[in-house]
Short mmCIF file of C-alpha atoms in Angstrom, two decimals:
data_model
loop_
_atom_site.label_atom_id
_atom_site.label_comp_id
_atom_site.label_asym_id
_atom_site.label_seq_id
_atom_site.Cartn_x
_atom_site.Cartn_y
_atom_site.Cartn_z
CA MET A 1 0.00 0.00 0.00
CA THR A 2 0.93 3.66 -0.15
CA TYR A 3 1.19 4.94 3.40
CA ARG A 4 -0.72 8.04 4.52
CA LEU A 5 1.29 10.28 6.83
CA HIS A 6 -0.84 12.79 8.73
CA HIS A 7 1.63 15.61 9.29
CA ALA A 8 2.24 19.22 10.14
CA PRO A 9 5.41 21.00 8.99
CA ASP A 10 8.37 20.71 11.35
CA ASN A 11 6.42 18.61 13.85
CA ALA A 12 7.19 15.08 15.03
CA SER A 13 5.84 13.90 11.68
CA LEU A 14 9.14 15.16 10.20
CA ILE A 15 10.84 12.21 11.91
CA VAL A 16 8.48 9.78 10.20
CA ARG A 17 8.85 11.56 6.85
CA LEU A 18 12.63 11.17 7.05
CA THR A 19 12.24 7.48 7.85
CA LEU A 20 9.87 6.82 4.95
CA LEU A 21 12.21 8.66 2.59
CA GLU A 22 15.23 6.70 3.80
CA LEU A 23 13.30 3.46 3.33
CA GLY A 24 12.24 4.52 -0.16
CA GLN A 25 8.60 3.92 0.67
CA PRO A 26 5.88 5.89 -1.17
CA PHE A 27 3.48 7.86 0.99
CA ASP A 28 0.80 10.51 0.77
CA ALA A 29 1.34 13.47 3.09
CA VAL A 30 -1.99 14.56 4.57
CA LEU A 31 -1.81 18.01 6.15
CA VAL A 32 -3.12 18.45 9.70
CA ASP A 33 -3.89 22.17 9.94
CA ARG A 34 -2.71 23.21 13.40
CA THR A 35 -4.00 26.75 12.91
CA ARG A 36 -7.50 25.24 13.08
CA GLN A 37 -6.60 22.64 15.72
CA ALA A 38 -7.39 19.93 13.19
CA GLN A 39 -5.55 17.41 15.39
CA LYS A 40 -8.45 17.76 17.84
CA SER A 41 -11.16 17.20 15.23
CA PRO A 42 -13.41 14.14 15.50
CA ALA A 43 -11.98 12.74 12.27
CA TYR A 44 -8.42 12.97 13.52
CA LEU A 45 -9.26 11.70 17.01
CA ALA A 46 -10.71 8.62 15.36
CA LEU A 47 -7.16 7.90 14.15
CA ASN A 48 -5.32 9.06 17.27
CA PRO A 49 -7.46 9.57 20.37
CA ASN A 50 -4.58 11.51 21.97
CA GLY A 51 -4.91 14.29 19.39
CA LEU A 52 -1.18 14.40 18.67
CA ILE A 53 0.78 14.46 15.41
CA PRO A 54 1.76 12.21 13.64
CA VAL A 55 -0.42 9.32 12.57
CA LEU A 56 0.67 6.83 9.92
CA GLU A 57 -2.13 4.96 8.18
CA THR A 58 -1.05 1.46 7.16
CA ASP A 59 -2.67 -1.72 5.91
CA SER A 60 -2.63 -2.83 9.56
CA GLY A 61 -4.52 0.27 10.66
CA PRO A 62 -3.44 3.68 11.96
CA ILE A 63 -0.32 3.87 14.12
CA PHE A 64 0.52 6.74 16.45
CA GLU A 65 3.45 7.52 18.80
CA THR A 66 6.60 8.40 16.89
CA GLY A 67 8.80 5.70 18.38
CA ALA A 68 6.19 3.02 17.69
CA ILE A 69 5.87 4.14 14.06
CA LEU A 70 9.64 4.02 13.54
CA LEU A 71 9.97 0.56 15.07
CA TRP A 72 7.02 -0.76 13.06
CA LEU A 73 8.44 0.61 9.80
CA ALA A 74 11.94 -0.69 10.51
CA ASP A 75 10.65 -4.18 11.27
CA ARG A 76 8.22 -4.15 8.35
CA HIS A 77 10.92 -3.20 5.84
CA GLY A 78 13.97 -4.80 7.42
CA ALA A 79 16.08 -1.67 7.64
CA LEU A 80 17.16 1.15 9.99
CA MET A 81 16.98 -1.02 13.12
CA PRO A 82 18.72 -4.28 14.09
CA THR A 83 16.41 -7.23 13.57
CA PRO A 84 15.09 -9.18 16.60
CA GLY A 85 17.87 -11.76 16.33
CA ASP A 86 20.66 -9.20 16.06
CA PRO A 87 22.88 -8.77 19.17
CA LEU A 88 22.48 -4.99 18.79
CA ARG A 89 18.68 -5.19 19.04
CA GLY A 90 18.58 -4.54 22.77
CA GLU A 91 21.01 -1.63 22.47
CA ALA A 92 18.90 -0.08 19.72
CA LEU A 93 15.64 -0.51 21.61
CA LYS A 94 16.84 1.03 24.85
CA TRP A 95 18.13 4.16 23.11
CA LEU A 96 15.07 4.42 20.88
CA PHE A 97 12.87 4.45 23.97
CA PHE A 98 15.25 6.88 25.66
CA LEU A 99 14.79 9.28 22.75
CA SER A 100 11.03 8.84 22.80
CA ASN A 101 10.20 8.60 26.50
CA THR A 102 12.95 10.75 28.01
CA LEU A 103 14.43 13.29 25.60
CA HIS A 104 11.35 13.96 23.46
CA ALA A 105 9.10 14.08 26.52
CA GLY A 106 11.52 16.47 28.22
CA LEU A 107 11.46 18.79 25.23
CA ARG A 108 7.70 19.01 25.42
CA MET A 109 8.06 20.21 29.01
CA GLN A 110 10.62 22.80 27.92
CA PHE A 111 8.50 24.11 25.06
CA TYR A 112 5.07 23.91 26.71
CA PRO A 113 5.66 24.55 30.42
CA ALA A 114 2.10 25.79 31.01
CA ALA A 115 0.83 22.28 30.30
CA TYR A 116 2.88 20.99 33.26
CA ALA A 117 3.27 23.95 35.65
CA GLY A 118 0.05 25.88 35.05
CA GLU A 119 -0.22 29.54 34.12
CA ASP A 120 2.00 30.97 36.86
CA ALA A 121 5.04 32.55 35.14
CA HIS A 122 7.37 31.91 38.07
CA ALA A 123 6.43 28.23 38.20
CA GLN A 124 7.01 27.93 34.47
CA ALA A 125 10.44 29.58 34.75
CA CYS A 126 11.44 27.23 37.56
CA LEU A 127 10.32 24.22 35.55
CA ARG A 128 12.28 25.33 32.50
CA LYS A 129 15.44 25.91 34.54
CA THR A 130 15.33 22.48 36.15
CA ASN A 131 14.28 20.79 32.94
CA ALA A 132 17.08 22.45 30.92
CA ALA A 133 19.64 20.92 33.29
CA ASN A 134 18.03 17.50 32.86
CA LEU A 135 18.01 17.86 29.08
CA ALA A 136 21.71 18.76 29.08
CA THR A 137 22.41 15.57 31.03
CA HIS A 138 20.44 13.52 28.50
CA LEU A 139 22.27 15.10 25.57
CA LYS A 140 25.66 14.48 27.15
CA LYS A 141 24.80 10.78 27.40
CA LEU A 142 23.89 10.70 23.72
CA ASN A 143 27.06 12.58 22.81
CA THR A 144 29.10 9.96 24.66
CA LEU A 145 27.21 7.20 22.86
CA ALA A 146 28.04 8.77 19.49
CA GLN A 147 31.76 9.22 20.10
CA GLY A 148 34.13 7.18 17.98
CA HIS A 149 31.79 6.23 15.14
CA ASP A 150 29.63 7.79 12.45
CA TRP A 151 26.16 7.22 13.86
CA LEU A 152 24.51 6.63 17.22
CA LEU A 153 24.59 2.82 16.89
CA GLY A 154 27.93 2.55 15.13
CA ASN A 155 28.79 2.78 11.44
CA ASP A 156 25.26 2.30 10.07
CA LEU A 157 22.55 4.94 9.92
CA SER A 158 19.53 3.96 11.99
CA ALA A 159 16.11 5.24 12.92
CA LEU A 160 17.71 6.65 16.06
CA ASP A 161 19.68 9.19 14.04
CA LEU A 162 16.54 10.19 12.16
CA TYR A 163 14.72 10.66 15.47
CA LEU A 164 17.55 12.60 17.10
CA ALA A 165 18.13 15.16 14.35
CA PRO A 166 14.75 16.95 14.51
CA LEU A 167 14.91 16.94 18.32
CA LEU A 168 18.23 18.78 18.19
CA ARG A 169 16.81 21.16 15.59
CA TRP A 170 14.00 22.10 17.96
CA CYS A 171 16.44 22.54 20.84
CA ALA A 172 18.07 25.32 18.84
CA LEU A 173 14.78 27.01 17.89
CA TYR A 174 12.52 26.82 20.92
CA PRO A 175 11.19 28.24 23.13
CA LEU A 176 11.03 31.26 20.85
CA GLY A 177 13.23 34.00 22.24
CA ASP A 178 14.59 31.78 25.00
CA THR A 179 17.03 29.33 23.38
CA GLY A 180 20.09 30.17 25.49
CA TRP A 181 19.72 26.88 27.34
CA PHE A 182 21.10 24.92 24.36
CA ALA A 183 24.23 25.10 22.19
CA LEU A 184 24.95 22.40 19.62
CA SER A 185 28.69 23.07 19.98
CA ASP A 186 28.50 21.52 23.46
CA TYR A 187 27.84 18.15 21.80
CA PRO A 188 30.43 17.75 18.99
CA ALA A 189 29.73 14.08 18.30
CA LEU A 190 26.03 14.83 17.81
CA ALA A 191 26.87 17.84 15.63
CA ALA A 192 28.95 15.55 13.40
CA ILE A 193 25.95 13.23 12.96
CA LEU A 194 23.83 16.20 11.87
CA GLU A 195 26.45 17.24 9.33
CA ARG A 196 26.45 13.74 7.83
CA LEU A 197 22.66 13.64 7.71
CA GLU A 198 22.44 16.92 5.80
CA THR A 199 24.26 15.33 2.85
CA ARG A 200 21.56 12.69 2.41
CA GLY A 201 18.80 12.89 -0.17
CA SER A 202 16.14 12.11 2.41
CA VAL A 203 17.01 15.23 4.40
CA LYS A 204 17.14 17.44 1.33
CA ALA A 205 13.74 16.18 0.19
CA ALA A 206 12.19 16.64 3.62
CA ALA A 207 13.68 20.12 3.99
CA GLN A 208 12.22 21.17 0.66
CA ALA A 209 8.80 19.68 1.44
CA GLU A 210 8.57 21.39 4.84
CA GLY A 211 10.49 24.64 4.19
CA LEU A 212 13.34 23.92 6.60
CA GLY A 213 16.19 25.65 4.74
CA PRO A 214 19.45 24.27 3.31
CA ARG A 215 20.98 23.29 6.68
CA PRO A 216 17.96 22.27 8.73
CA PHE A 217 19.94 20.69 11.57
CA THR A 218 23.32 22.44 11.83
CA ASP A 219 21.99 25.94 11.08
CA PRO A 220 18.25 25.71 11.74
CA ARG A 221 15.80 28.46 10.96
CA LEU A 222 12.08 28.65 11.55
CA ALA A 223 10.18 26.68 8.93
CA THR A 224 8.57 28.46 5.98
CA PRO A 225 6.43 25.59 4.68
CA PRO A 226 4.59 25.68 1.37
CA GLU A 227 1.43 24.64 3.24
CA GLY A 228 0.28 24.50 6.83
CA SER A 229 1.96 25.85 9.94
CA ALA A 230 4.66 24.52 12.23
CA THR A 231 2.91 26.01 15.28
#
């Protein structure tokens, strides 16, 4: 089948787009208009009751949660993740879930503190300060993991690299006007991964489709998508 990726520009759906492009799998990109809160519409909630982007429609039904989509695609197509019998499978899984459950979740707290600390500005500032320190610790662990080889898992590109790159992009861009908590130069091994990724056709195609600019990861700028809105 041709997959249907329900997406918004420069959202978590970018991670799935990169994965589909790397796998060479055809897909239809179905815009979720965030300016109209389309992710909360009855039609979208029928696909993902959590009202979050992305959703990937497959011949096995709709799949949501970015990490789950990546693992399903990798297993379905036999690429970008070690297979169940591979000795590296456990290593890949633990870091995939670290990216999804720890780093990605922490970024949501950094970008949307009101959802966790309420509307009090002081409480939000305190949350961001503590959370920024936690995020730096997480990124240092990933930088250590990446040292000495080309990609997070060694010498082969994996879904983990495709997940990591957009997360680092958003670290440099958000919260708007308050990005001093992050500097890519503090994580040279991760920066080298981003440089390698930017030479790949999948990244160039995704950047063009979503208006991310010529260096979407090492010199990120706010998206200027041909359709839809990143926020």
